[in-house]
Coordinates of C-alpha atoms in Angstrom, one line a residue:
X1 CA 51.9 58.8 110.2
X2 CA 54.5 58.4 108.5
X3 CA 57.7 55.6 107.6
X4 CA 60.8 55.2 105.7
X5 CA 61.5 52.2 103.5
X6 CA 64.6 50.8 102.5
X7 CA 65.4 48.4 99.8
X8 CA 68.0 46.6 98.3
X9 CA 67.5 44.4 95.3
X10 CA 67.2 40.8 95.7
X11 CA 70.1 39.8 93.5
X12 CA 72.1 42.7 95.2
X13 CA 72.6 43.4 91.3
X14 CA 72.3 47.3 90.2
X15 CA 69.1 48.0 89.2
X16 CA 67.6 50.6 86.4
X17 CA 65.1 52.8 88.1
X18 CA 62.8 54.4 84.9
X19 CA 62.3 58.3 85.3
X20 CA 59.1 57.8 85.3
X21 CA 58.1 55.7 87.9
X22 CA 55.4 56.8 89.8
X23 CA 52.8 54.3 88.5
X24 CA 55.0 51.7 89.4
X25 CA 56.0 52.5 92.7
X26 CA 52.1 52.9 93.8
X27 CA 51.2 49.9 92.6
X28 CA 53.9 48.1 94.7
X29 CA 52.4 50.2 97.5
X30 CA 48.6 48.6 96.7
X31 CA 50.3 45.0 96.3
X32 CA 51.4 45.3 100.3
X33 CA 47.8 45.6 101.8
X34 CA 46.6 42.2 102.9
X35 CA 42.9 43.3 104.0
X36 CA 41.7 42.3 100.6
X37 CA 38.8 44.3 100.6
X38 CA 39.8 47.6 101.8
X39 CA 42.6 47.2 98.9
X40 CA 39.4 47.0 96.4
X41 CA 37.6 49.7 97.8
X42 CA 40.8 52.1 98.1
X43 CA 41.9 51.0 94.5
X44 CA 38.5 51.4 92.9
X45 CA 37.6 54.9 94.6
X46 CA 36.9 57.9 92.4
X47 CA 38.0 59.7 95.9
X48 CA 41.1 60.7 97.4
X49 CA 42.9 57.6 98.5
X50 CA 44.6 59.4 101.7
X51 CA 48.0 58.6 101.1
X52 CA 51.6 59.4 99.5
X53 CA 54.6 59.0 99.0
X54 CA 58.3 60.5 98.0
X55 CA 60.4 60.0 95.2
X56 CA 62.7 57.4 94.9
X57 CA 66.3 57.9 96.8
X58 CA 69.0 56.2 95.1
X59 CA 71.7 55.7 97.5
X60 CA 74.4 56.0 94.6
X61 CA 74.0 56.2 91.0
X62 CA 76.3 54.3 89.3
X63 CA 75.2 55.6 85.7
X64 CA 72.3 57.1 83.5
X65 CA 70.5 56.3 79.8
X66 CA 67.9 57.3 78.6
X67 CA 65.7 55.3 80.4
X68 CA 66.7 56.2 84.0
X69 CA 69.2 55.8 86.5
X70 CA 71.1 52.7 87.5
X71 CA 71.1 52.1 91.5
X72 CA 74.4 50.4 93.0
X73 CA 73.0 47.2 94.3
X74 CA 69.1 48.5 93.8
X75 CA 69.7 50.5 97.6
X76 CA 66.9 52.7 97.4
X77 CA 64.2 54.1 99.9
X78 CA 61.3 56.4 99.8
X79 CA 58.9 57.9 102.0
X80 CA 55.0 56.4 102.7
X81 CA 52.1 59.0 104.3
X82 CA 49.2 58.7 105.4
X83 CA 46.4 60.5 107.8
X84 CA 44.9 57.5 108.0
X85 CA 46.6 54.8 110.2
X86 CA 45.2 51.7 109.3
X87 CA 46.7 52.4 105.6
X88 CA 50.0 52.4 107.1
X89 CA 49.6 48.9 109.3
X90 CA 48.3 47.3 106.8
X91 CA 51.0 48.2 104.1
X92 CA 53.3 47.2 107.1
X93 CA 51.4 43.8 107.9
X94 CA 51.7 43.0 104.0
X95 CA 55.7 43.6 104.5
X96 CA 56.0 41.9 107.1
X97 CA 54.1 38.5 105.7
X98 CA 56.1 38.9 102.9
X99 CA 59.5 41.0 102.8
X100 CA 60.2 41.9 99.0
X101 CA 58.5 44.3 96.4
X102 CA 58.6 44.7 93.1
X103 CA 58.6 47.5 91.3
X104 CA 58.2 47.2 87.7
X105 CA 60.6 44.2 86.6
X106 CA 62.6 44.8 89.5
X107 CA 62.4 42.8 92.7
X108 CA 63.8 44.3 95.9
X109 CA 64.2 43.1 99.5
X110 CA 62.8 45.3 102.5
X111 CA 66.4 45.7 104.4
X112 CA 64.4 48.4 106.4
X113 CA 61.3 50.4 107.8
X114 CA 61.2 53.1 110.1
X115 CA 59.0 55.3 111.4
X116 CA 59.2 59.4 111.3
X117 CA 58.5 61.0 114.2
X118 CA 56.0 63.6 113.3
X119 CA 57.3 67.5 114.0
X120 CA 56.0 69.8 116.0
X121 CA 53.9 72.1 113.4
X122 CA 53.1 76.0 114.4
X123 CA 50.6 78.0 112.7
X124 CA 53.4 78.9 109.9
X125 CA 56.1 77.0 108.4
X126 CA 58.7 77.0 105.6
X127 CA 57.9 73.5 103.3
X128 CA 60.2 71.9 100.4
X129 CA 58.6 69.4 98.7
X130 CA 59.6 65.7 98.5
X131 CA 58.2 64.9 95.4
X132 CA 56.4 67.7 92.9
X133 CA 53.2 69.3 92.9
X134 CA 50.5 69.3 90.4
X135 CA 47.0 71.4 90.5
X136 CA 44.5 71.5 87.8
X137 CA 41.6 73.4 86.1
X138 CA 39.1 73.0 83.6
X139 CA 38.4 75.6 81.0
X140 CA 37.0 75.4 77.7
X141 CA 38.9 74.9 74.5
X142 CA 37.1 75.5 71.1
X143 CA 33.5 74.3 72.6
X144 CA 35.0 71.7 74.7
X145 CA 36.1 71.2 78.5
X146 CA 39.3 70.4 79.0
X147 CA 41.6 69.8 82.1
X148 CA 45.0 71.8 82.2
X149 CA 47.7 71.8 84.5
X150 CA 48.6 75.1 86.2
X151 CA 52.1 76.7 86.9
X152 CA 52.2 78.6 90.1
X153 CA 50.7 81.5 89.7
X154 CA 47.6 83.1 92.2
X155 CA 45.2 80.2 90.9
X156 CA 47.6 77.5 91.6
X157 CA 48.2 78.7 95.6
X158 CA 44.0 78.9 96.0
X159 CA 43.7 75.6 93.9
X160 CA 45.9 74.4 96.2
X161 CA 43.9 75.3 99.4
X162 CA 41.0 74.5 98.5
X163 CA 41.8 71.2 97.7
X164 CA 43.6 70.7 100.9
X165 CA 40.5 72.1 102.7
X166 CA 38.0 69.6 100.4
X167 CA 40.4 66.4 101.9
X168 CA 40.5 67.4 105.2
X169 CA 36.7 68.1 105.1
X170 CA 35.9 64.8 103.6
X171 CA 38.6 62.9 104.8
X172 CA 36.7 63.7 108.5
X173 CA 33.1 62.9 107.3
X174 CA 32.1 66.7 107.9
X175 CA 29.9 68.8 105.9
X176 CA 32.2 72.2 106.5
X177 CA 35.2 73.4 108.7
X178 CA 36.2 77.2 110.0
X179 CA 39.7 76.1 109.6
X180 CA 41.9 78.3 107.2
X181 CA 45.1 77.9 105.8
X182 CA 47.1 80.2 102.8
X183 CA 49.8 78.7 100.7
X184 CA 52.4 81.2 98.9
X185 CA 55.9 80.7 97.3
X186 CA 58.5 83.9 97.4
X187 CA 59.4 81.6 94.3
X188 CA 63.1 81.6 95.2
X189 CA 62.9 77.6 94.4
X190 CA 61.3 76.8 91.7
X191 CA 61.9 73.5 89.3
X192 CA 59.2 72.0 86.4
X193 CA 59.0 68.4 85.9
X194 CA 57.0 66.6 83.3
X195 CA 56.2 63.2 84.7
X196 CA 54.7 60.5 82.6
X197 CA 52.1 58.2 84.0
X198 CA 51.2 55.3 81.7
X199 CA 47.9 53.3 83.6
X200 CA 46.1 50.5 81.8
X201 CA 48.1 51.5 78.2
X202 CA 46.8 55.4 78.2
X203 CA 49.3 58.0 78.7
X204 CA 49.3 61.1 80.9
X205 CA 51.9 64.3 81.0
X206 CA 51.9 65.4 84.0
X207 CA 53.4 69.4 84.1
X208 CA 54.3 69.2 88.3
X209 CA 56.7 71.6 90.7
X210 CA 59.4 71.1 92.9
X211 CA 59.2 74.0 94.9
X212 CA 59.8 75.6 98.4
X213 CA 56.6 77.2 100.1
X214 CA 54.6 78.6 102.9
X215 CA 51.9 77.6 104.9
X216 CA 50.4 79.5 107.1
X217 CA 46.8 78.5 109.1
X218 CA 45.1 76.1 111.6
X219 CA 48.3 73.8 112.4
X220 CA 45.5 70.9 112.5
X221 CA 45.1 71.4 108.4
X222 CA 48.8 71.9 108.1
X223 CA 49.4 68.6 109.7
X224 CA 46.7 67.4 107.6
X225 CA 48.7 68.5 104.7
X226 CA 52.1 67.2 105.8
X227 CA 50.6 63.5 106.4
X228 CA 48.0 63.5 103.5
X229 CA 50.0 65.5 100.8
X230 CA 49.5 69.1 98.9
X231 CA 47.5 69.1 95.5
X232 CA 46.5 66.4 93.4
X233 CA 47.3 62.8 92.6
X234 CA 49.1 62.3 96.4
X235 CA 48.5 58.6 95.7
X236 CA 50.3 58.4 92.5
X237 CA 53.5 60.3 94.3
X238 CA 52.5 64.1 93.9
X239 CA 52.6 66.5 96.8
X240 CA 54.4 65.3 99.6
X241 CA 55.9 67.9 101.7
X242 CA 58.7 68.4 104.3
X243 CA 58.8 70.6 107.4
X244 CA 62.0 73.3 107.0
X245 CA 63.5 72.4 110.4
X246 CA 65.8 75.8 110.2
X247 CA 64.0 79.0 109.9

């Protein structure tokens, strides 16, 4: 399932929205759920959380510094995702009791949701991404395990499936699944972003693509991947993907 959300800030004053933003953002998604509990247990997993969502559309930019862009008025929307339903109600309940968020400093007012109808997936389709992709690996570094981001390459695609296949598998409380599903790029699109997450006062570069791509397989795990997200970190705005509707 999938809904859009607009948002205008409260003041109807522009607002700066920080480059980096992604921390931010999610944690104005977790401060919507109103079953309490589920929050805690979603917030606190080690586990994929099951959801995602877009990058930030600014309506019109008025100006740039250094910091980020400056929204006319704050009119901004993005994108929420989820495989899981009740993840999307209860964000919407939360809204609904209460029809502002805030994201850092800034405090906005929901103007707007709507929901997307889902497409009609085949067994292969054309993708862009909505927000950038990020895969990972651990390999040793002078004695000592290390985690490094990947650029696409043949161990980024099969990181990439593998991980989709490991959600939908666990995702479904199932101990395997014949399903199959190959992700390539003819690499026509390709653009690097380095996206800064700062949690709890430790800092993390993230090395992510925008990128166009293929999906071939099952068109159960490729809706899968369309409402769940591609690669890692699809909670902290990483992976979400758009079917091309002309091919």
């Amino acid at each position: 399932m999938r809904i859009e959300i607009y948002l205008e800030s409260k003041d109807k004053k522009n607002t700066l929205i920080k480059y980096n933003y992604n921390y931010m953002l999610s944690s104005a998604i977790y401060s919507k759920f109103v079953d309490l509990e589920f929050f805690r247990n979603l917030h606190e997993s080690e586990s994929f959380k099951f959801f995602n969502f877009s990058k930030l559309y600014i309506k019109h930019i008025n100006n740039s510094n250094s910091e980020g862009l400056i929204a006319n008025k704050g009119k901004v929307k993005f994108i929420l995702s989820s495989p899981n339903q009740y993840i999307i109600t209860n964000f919407l309940s939360g809204c609904l009791e209460n029809p502002e968020l805030r994201i850092g400093k800034n405090i906005y007012k929901i103007t707007q949701i709507k929901e997307i109808k889902d497409p009609k997936i085949h067994k292969k389709e054309e993708i862009n991404t909505l927000s950038p992709i990020i895969t990972r690996t651990k390999e040793e570094i002078e004695g000592k395990l290390k985690i490094r981001d990947l650029a696409p390459s043949p161990h980024f695609f099969r990181n990439l499936e593998k991980n989709l296949i490991r959600k939908y598998i666990l995702f479904n409380n199932i101990e395997n699944t014949n399903l199959k599903v190959n992700i390539s790029s003819e690499m026509r699109y390709v653009k690097e972003k380095r996206i800064l997450i700062e949690k709890y006062g430790h800092k993390t570069y993230n090395r992510c693509y925008l990128m166009n791509l293929s999906i071939e397989g099952d068109a159960e795990l490729i809706k899968f991947a369309y409402d769940t997200g591609i690669g890692e970190k699809n909670s902290m705005g990483f992976g979400m993907i758009k079917i091309k509707e002309n091919k």
